[in-house]
XYZ file of N, CA and C in Angstrom:
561
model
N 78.994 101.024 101.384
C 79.446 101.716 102.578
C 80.157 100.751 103.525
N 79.627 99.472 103.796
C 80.336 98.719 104.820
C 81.270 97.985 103.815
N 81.221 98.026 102.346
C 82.661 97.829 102.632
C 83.741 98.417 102.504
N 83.294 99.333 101.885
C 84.391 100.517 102.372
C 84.983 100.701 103.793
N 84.247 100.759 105.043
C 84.626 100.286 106.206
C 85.652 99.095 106.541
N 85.160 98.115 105.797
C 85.746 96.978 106.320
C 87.418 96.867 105.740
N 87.570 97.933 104.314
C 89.051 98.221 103.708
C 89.585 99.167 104.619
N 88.847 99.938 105.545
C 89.878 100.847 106.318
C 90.184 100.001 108.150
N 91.719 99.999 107.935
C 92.506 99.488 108.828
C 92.249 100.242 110.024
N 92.281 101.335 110.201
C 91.700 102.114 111.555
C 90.636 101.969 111.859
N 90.464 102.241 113.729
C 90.169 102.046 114.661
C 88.236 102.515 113.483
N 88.765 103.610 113.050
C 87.054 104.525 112.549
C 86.371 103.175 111.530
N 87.225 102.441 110.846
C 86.526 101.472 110.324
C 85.728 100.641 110.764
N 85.992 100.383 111.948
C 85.322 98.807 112.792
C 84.302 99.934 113.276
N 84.020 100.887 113.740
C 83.292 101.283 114.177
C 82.267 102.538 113.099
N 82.326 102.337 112.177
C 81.607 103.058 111.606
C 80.916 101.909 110.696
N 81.866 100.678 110.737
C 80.594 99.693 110.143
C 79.674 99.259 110.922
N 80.130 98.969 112.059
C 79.116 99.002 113.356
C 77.753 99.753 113.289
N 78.491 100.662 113.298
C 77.085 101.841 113.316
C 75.884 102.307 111.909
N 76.579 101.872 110.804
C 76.132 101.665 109.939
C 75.503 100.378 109.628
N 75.581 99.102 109.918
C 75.196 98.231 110.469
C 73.303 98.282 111.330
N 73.815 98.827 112.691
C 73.085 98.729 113.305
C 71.972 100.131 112.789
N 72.152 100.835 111.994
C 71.404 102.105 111.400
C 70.549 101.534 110.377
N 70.927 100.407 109.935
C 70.406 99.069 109.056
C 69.226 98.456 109.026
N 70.000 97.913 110.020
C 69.514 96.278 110.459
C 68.648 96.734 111.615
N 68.717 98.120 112.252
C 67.530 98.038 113.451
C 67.660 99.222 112.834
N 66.916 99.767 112.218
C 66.019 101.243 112.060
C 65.982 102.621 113.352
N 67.388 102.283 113.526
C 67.719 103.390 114.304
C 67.747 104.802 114.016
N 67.164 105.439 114.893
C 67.509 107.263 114.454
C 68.594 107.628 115.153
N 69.188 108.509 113.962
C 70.846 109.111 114.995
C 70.765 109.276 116.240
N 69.935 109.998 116.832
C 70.070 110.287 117.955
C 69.928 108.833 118.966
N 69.028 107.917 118.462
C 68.812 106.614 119.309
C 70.199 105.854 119.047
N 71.155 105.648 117.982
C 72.567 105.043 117.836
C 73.499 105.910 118.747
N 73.205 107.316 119.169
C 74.141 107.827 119.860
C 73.946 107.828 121.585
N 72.968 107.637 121.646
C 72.524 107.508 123.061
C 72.995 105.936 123.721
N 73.120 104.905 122.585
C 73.283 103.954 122.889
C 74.560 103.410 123.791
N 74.075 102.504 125.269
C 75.527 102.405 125.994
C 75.859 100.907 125.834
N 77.346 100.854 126.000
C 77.587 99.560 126.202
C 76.787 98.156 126.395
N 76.047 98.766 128.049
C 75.876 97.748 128.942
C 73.909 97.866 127.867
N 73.999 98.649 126.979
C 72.439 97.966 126.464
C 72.326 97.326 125.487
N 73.657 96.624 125.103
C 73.781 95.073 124.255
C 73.944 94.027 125.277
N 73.347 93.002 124.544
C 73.638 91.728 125.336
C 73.878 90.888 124.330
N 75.022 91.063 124.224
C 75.706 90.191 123.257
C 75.369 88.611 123.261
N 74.711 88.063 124.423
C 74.624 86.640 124.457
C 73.450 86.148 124.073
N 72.540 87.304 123.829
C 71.765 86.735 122.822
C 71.005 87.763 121.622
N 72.139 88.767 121.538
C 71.639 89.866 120.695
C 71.007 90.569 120.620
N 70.299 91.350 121.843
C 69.499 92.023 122.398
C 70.093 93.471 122.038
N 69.257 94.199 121.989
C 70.093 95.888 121.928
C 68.917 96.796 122.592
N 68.891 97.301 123.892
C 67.538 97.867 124.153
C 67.649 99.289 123.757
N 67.204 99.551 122.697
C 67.113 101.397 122.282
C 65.873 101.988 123.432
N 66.661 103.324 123.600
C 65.784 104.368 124.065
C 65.250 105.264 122.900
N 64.547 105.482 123.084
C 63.633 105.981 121.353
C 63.153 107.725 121.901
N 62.297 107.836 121.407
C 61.368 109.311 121.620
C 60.601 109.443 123.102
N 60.515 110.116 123.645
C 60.534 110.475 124.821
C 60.426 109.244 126.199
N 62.009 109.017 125.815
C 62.445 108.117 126.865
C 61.689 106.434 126.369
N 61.116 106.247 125.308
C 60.537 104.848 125.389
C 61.449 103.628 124.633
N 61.432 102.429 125.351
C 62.340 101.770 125.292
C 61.691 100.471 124.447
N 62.357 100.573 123.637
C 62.387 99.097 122.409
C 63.723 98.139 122.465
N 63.120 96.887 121.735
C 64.374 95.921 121.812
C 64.589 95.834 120.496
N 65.769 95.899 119.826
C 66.106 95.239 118.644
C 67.080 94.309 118.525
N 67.025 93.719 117.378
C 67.790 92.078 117.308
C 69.054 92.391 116.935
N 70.305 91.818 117.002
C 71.540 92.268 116.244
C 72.016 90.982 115.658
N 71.744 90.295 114.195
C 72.277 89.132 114.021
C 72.889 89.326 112.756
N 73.207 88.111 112.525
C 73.799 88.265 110.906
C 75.169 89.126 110.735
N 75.021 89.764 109.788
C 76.522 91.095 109.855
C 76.697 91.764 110.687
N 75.560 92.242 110.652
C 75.226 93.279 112.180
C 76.189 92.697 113.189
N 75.727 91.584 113.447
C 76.571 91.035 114.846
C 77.790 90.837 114.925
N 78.580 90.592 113.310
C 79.912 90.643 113.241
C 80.810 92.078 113.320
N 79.708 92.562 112.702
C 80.679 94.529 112.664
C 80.514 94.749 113.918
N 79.406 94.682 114.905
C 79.491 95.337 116.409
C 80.360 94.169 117.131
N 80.893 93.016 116.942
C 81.755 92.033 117.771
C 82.953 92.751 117.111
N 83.418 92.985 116.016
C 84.447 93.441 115.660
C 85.069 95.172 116.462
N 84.023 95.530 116.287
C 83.714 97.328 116.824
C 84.134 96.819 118.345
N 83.396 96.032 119.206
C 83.842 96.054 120.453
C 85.219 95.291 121.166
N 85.614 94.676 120.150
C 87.071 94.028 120.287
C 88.556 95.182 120.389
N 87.847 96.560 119.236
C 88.471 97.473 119.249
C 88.305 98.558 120.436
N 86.585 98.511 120.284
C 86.138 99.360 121.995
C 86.881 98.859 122.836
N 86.325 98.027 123.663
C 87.463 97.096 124.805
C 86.073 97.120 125.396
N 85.825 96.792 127.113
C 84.470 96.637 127.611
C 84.311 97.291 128.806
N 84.464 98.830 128.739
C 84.473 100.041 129.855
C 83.707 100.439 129.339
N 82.452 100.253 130.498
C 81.189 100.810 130.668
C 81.540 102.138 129.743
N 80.228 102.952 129.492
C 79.936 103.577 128.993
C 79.496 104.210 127.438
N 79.510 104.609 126.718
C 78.770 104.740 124.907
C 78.955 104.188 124.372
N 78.361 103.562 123.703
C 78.170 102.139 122.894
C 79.701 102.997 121.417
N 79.185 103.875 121.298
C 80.335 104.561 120.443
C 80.633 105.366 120.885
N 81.882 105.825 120.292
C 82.944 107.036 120.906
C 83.639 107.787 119.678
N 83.399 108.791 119.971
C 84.891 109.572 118.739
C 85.973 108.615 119.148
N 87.056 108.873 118.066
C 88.150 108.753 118.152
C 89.077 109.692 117.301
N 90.017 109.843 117.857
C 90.827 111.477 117.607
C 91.736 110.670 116.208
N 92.527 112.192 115.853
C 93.176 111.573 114.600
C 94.013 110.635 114.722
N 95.120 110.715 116.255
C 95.980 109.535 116.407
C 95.237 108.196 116.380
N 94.137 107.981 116.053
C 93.529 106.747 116.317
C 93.038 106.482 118.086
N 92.856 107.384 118.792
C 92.721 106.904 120.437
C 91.434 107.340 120.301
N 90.463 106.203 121.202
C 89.439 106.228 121.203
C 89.184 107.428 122.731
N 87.796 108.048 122.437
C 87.626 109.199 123.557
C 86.470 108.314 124.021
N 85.965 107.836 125.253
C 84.623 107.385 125.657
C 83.949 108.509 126.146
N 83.567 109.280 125.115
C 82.441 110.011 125.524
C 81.354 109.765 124.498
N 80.229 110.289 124.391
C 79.348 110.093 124.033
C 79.485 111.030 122.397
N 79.232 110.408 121.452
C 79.134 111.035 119.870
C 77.875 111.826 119.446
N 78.142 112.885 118.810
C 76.621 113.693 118.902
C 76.192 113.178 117.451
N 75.024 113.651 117.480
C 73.932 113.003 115.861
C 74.648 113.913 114.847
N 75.074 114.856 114.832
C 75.690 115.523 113.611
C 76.714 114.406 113.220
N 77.927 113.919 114.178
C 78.758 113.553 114.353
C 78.865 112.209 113.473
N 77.597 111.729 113.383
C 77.025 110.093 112.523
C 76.239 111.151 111.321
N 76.054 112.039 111.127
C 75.674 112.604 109.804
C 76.757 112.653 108.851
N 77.720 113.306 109.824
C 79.533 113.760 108.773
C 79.925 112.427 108.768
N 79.562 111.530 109.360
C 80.594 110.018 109.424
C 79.982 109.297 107.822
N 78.407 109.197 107.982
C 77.990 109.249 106.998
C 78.188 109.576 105.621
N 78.331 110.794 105.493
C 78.751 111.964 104.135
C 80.112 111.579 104.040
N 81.080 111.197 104.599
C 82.412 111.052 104.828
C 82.337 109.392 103.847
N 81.729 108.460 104.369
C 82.005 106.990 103.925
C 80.798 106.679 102.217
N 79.421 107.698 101.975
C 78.925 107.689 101.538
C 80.373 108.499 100.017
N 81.213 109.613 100.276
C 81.892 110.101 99.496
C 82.726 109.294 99.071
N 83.425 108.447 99.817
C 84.806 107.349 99.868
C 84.460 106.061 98.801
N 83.094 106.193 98.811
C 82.394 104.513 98.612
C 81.700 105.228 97.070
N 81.787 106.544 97.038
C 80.966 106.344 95.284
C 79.601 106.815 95.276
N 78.758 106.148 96.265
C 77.375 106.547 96.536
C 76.909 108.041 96.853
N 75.917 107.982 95.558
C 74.801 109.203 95.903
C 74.329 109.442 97.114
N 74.298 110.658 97.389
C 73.956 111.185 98.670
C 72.640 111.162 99.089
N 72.254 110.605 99.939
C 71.175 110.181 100.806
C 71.157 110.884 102.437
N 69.930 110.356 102.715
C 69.747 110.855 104.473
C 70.012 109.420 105.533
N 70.397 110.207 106.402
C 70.857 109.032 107.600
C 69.214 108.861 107.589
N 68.368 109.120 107.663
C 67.021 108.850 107.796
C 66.373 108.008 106.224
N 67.150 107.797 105.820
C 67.118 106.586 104.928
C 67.361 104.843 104.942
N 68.155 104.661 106.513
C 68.285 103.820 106.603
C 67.239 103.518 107.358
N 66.521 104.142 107.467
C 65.120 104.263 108.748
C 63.735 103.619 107.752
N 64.159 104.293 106.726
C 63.070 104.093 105.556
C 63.218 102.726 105.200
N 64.433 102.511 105.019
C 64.463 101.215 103.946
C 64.402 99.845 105.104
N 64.800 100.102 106.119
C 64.686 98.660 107.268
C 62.907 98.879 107.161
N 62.120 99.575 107.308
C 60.927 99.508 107.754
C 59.982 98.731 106.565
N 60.629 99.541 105.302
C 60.236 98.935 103.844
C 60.649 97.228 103.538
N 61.574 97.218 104.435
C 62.119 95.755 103.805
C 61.112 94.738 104.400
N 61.107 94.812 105.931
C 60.289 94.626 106.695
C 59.122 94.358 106.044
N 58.423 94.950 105.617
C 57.350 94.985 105.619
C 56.887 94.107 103.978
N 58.137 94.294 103.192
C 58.388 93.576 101.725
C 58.531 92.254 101.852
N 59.409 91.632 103.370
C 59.295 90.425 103.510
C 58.252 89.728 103.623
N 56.951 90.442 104.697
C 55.812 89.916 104.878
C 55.770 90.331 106.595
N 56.600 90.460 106.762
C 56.610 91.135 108.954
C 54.937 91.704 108.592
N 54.105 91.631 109.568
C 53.039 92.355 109.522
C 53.466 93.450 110.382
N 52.795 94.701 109.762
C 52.689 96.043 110.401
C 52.565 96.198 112.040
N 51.691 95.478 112.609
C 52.236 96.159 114.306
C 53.392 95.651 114.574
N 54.057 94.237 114.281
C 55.399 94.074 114.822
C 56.501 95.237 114.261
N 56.304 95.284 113.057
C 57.243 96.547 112.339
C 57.017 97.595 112.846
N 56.250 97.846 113.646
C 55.503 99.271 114.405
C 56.235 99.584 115.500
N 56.151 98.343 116.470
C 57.291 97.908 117.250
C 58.872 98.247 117.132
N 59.290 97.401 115.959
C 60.573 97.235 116.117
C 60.978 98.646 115.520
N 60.149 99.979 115.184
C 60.174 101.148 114.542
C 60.415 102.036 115.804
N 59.629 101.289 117.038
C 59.180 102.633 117.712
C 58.450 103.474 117.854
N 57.429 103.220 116.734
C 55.880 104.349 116.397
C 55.394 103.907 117.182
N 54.734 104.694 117.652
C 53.614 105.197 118.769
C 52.306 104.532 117.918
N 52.295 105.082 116.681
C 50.958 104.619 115.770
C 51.618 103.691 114.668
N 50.546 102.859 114.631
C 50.732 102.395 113.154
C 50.265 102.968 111.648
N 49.784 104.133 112.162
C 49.793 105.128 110.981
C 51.108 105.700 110.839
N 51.194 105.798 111.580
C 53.354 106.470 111.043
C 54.043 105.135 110.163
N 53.507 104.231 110.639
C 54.339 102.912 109.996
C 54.040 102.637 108.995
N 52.545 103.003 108.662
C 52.066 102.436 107.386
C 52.345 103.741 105.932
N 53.257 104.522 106.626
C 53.183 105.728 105.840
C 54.941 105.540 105.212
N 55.728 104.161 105.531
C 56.567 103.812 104.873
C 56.749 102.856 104.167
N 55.429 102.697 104.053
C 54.310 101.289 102.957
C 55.023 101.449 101.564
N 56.006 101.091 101.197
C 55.803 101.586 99.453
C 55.345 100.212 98.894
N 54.723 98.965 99.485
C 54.511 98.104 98.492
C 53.005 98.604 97.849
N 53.200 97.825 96.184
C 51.701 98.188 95.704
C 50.946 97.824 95.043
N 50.129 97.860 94.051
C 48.925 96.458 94.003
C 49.359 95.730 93.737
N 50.271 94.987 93.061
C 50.489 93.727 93.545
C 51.005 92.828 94.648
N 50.908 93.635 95.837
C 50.810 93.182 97.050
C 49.732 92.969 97.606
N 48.915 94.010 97.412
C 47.947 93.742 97.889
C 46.946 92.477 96.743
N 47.017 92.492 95.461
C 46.280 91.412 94.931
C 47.171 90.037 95.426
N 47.810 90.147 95.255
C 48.612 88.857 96.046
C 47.973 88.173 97.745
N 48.058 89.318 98.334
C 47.649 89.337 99.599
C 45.415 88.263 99.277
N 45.215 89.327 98.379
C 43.937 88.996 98.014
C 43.607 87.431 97.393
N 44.605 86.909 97.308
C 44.475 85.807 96.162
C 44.671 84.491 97.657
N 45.605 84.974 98.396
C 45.803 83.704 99.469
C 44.430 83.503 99.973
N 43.171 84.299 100.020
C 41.801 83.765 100.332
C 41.063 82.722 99.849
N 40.394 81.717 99.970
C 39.543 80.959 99.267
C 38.229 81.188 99.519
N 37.036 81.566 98.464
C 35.595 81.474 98.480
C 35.508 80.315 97.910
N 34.459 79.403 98.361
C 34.566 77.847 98.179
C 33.322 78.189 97.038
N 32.404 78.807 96.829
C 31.362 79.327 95.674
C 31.898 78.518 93.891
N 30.710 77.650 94.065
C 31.209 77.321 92.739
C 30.015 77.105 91.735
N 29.131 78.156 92.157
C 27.805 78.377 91.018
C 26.615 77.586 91.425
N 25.938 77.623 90.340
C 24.457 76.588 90.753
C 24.787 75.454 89.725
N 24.501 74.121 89.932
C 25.068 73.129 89.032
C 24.660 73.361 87.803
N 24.974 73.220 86.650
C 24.871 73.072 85.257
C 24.211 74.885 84.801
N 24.596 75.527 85.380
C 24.270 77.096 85.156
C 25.145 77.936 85.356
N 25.441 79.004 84.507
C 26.352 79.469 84.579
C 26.562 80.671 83.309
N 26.037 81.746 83.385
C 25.827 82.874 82.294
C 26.823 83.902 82.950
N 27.839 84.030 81.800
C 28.830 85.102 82.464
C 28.579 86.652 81.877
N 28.143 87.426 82.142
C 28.309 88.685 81.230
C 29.315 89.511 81.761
């Protein structure tokens, strides 16, 4: 998908890798990428403060690619206050108004068709940042956090690692137990 973005020369390219990007790399829900304004990046040290589910406010990180598709995206934005994204009409002119969640569904289905890829849910990129997360080794309340759950039962319910995570997990323990000297009957 992003690179399909990154082959299209229009204005919709820089900004749909952006957003695909940040749908990524911070486990954003459509509606939290569309709400998003300008002035709640801080580009100087990669800050992005999402407003989440009823009004609650999280920080996520923007580094790596991420940070190049949204530096690229805002070179094309320009830096007038207001929606972090914007339609832009067919002539290529950007509209600063605010983009609705359908609007990143069709953008979606649109670059998911262009690029080859089986059809998936924008709520897939939600799944798989939380999974990766958690595949790296992030422990669960920070991933809880950077999710936005209220509980860490919502978080742990995008757990797909499996016993051998957890025997793994089991094995970094040491019991120092090493029998009674010269005895030792195993059945």
């Amino acid at each position: 998908l992003l690179e399909r973005c990154a082959t299209d020369p229009e204005s919709a390219g820089a900004r749909d890798a952006a957003m695909i990007a940040l749908l990524r790399a911070g486990g954003l829900r459509r509606a939290e990428l569309c709400a998003l304004n300008l002035a709640d990046y801080n580009l100087v040290d990669g800050m992005l403060t999402i407003r989440g589910k009823r009004n609650k406010e999280r920080t996520a990180y923007v580094t790596d690619g991420t940070a190049s598709a949204l530096c690229i995206w805002l070179m094309v934005r320009g830096n007038e206050p207001g929606p972090l994204f914007c339609p832009i009409n067919r002539g290529g002119r950007l509209i600063l108004r605010r983009m609705h969640s359908e609007a990143v569904f069709n953008m979606l289905r649109k670059r998911a068709l262009q690029s080859g890829v089986q059809s998936f849910s924008p709520h897939d990129f939600r799944r798989t940042f939380i999974s990766d997360l958690l595949d790296t080794g992030a422990d669960i309340s920070t991933v809880q956090q950077l999710a936005g759950h209220a509980s860490v039962t919502t978080t742990a319910r995008y757990d797909r690692r499996g016993e051998a995570v957890k025997r793994k997990a089991v094995e970094l323990l040491h019991v120092p137990y090493r029998g009674r000297k010269g005895v030792y009957n195993a059945r």
